[in-house]
Amino acid sequence: MSTDNLIKMVNQIAQYFSSEPDQHAAVLGVRNHLQMFWTPGMRKELLAWQTEHHGADMHPLAQEAVSGAGWGT
């Protein structure tokens, strides 16, 4: 899958959770969705892209969810 599509999808997920008033719960919602429904390869590709591009073009909730997920280990 292209990185552009991954970014588009993670931004849509983050936008969905952005209505959650609790920021921590919103980040966990995005992270849990990615862990449950995305393949490890998709998550690793997104993390690699985020690391290289410093999260440019990613929703802030998505940035926080991906950077704190520990998928690189």
Tab-separated table of C-alpha atoms in Angstrom:
chain	number	residue	atom	x	y	z
A	1	MET	CA	0.000	0.000	0.000
A	2	SER	CA	1.297	3.473	-0.763
A	3	THR	CA	2.398	5.723	2.058
A	4	ASP	CA	0.033	8.416	0.781
A	5	ASN	CA	-2.890	6.046	1.335
A	6	LEU	CA	-1.665	5.136	4.817
A	7	ILE	CA	-1.424	8.812	5.758
A	8	LYS	CA	-4.878	9.501	4.353
A	9	MET	CA	-6.352	6.585	6.314
A	10	VAL	CA	-4.615	7.403	9.612
A	11	ASN	CA	-5.760	11.014	9.289
A	12	GLN	CA	-9.348	9.837	8.788
A	13	ILE	CA	-9.076	7.656	11.887
A	14	ALA	CA	-7.611	10.543	13.890
A	15	GLN	CA	-10.344	12.878	12.664
A	16	TYR	CA	-12.955	10.404	13.889
A	17	PHE	CA	-11.399	10.291	17.365
A	18	SER	CA	-10.797	14.055	17.506
A	19	SER	CA	-14.310	14.603	18.871
A	20	GLU	CA	-13.267	12.769	22.054
A	21	PRO	CA	-12.886	15.461	24.753
A	22	ASP	CA	-10.157	13.493	26.580
A	23	GLN	CA	-6.945	13.879	24.544
A	24	HIS	CA	-5.364	10.764	26.048
A	25	ALA	CA	-8.425	8.660	25.249
A	26	ALA	CA	-8.423	9.991	21.684
A	27	VAL	CA	-4.766	9.043	21.176
A	28	LEU	CA	-5.408	5.594	22.616
A	29	GLY	CA	-8.414	5.220	20.315
A	30	VAL	CA	-6.274	5.889	17.257
A	31	ARG	CA	-3.469	3.624	18.512
A	32	ASN	CA	-5.839	0.778	19.363
A	33	HIS	CA	-7.544	1.017	15.989
A	34	LEU	CA	-4.195	0.779	14.199
A	35	GLN	CA	-3.109	-2.174	16.331
A	36	MET	CA	-6.365	-4.034	15.811
A	37	PHE	CA	-7.009	-3.422	12.116
A	38	TRP	CA	-3.685	-2.590	10.436
A	39	THR	CA	-1.070	-5.170	9.548
A	40	PRO	CA	2.354	-4.920	11.200
A	41	GLY	CA	3.800	-3.955	7.820
A	42	MET	CA	1.387	-1.044	7.448
A	43	ARG	CA	2.221	0.210	10.941
A	44	LYS	CA	5.967	-0.096	10.384
A	45	GLU	CA	5.746	1.731	7.055
A	46	LEU	CA	3.797	4.563	8.656
A	47	LEU	CA	6.268	4.798	11.560
A	48	ALA	CA	9.225	4.878	9.166
A	49	TRP	CA	7.593	7.634	7.133
A	50	GLN	CA	6.749	9.630	10.259
A	51	THR	CA	10.320	9.326	11.520
A	52	GLU	CA	11.762	10.482	8.213
A	53	HIS	CA	9.306	13.344	7.643
A	54	HIS	CA	8.715	14.345	11.286
A	55	GLY	CA	4.991	13.697	10.979
A	56	ALA	CA	4.346	16.282	8.280
A	57	ASP	CA	0.845	15.940	6.831
A	58	MET	CA	-0.328	13.793	9.759
A	59	HIS	CA	-3.125	14.801	12.123
A	60	PRO	CA	-1.687	15.620	15.579
A	61	LEU	CA	-3.570	12.715	17.179
A	62	ALA	CA	-2.118	10.349	14.577
A	63	GLN	CA	1.381	11.697	15.183
A	64	GLU	CA	1.100	11.121	18.906
A	65	ALA	CA	-0.493	7.697	18.527
A	66	VAL	CA	2.163	6.458	16.114
A	67	SER	CA	5.165	7.967	17.879
A	68	GLY	CA	4.229	6.462	21.234
A	69	ALA	CA	3.210	3.041	19.991
A	70	GLY	CA	6.580	1.277	20.184
A	71	TRP	CA	6.166	-0.422	16.815
A	72	GLY	CA	9.821	0.077	15.934
A	73	THR	CA	10.994	-2.310	18.642
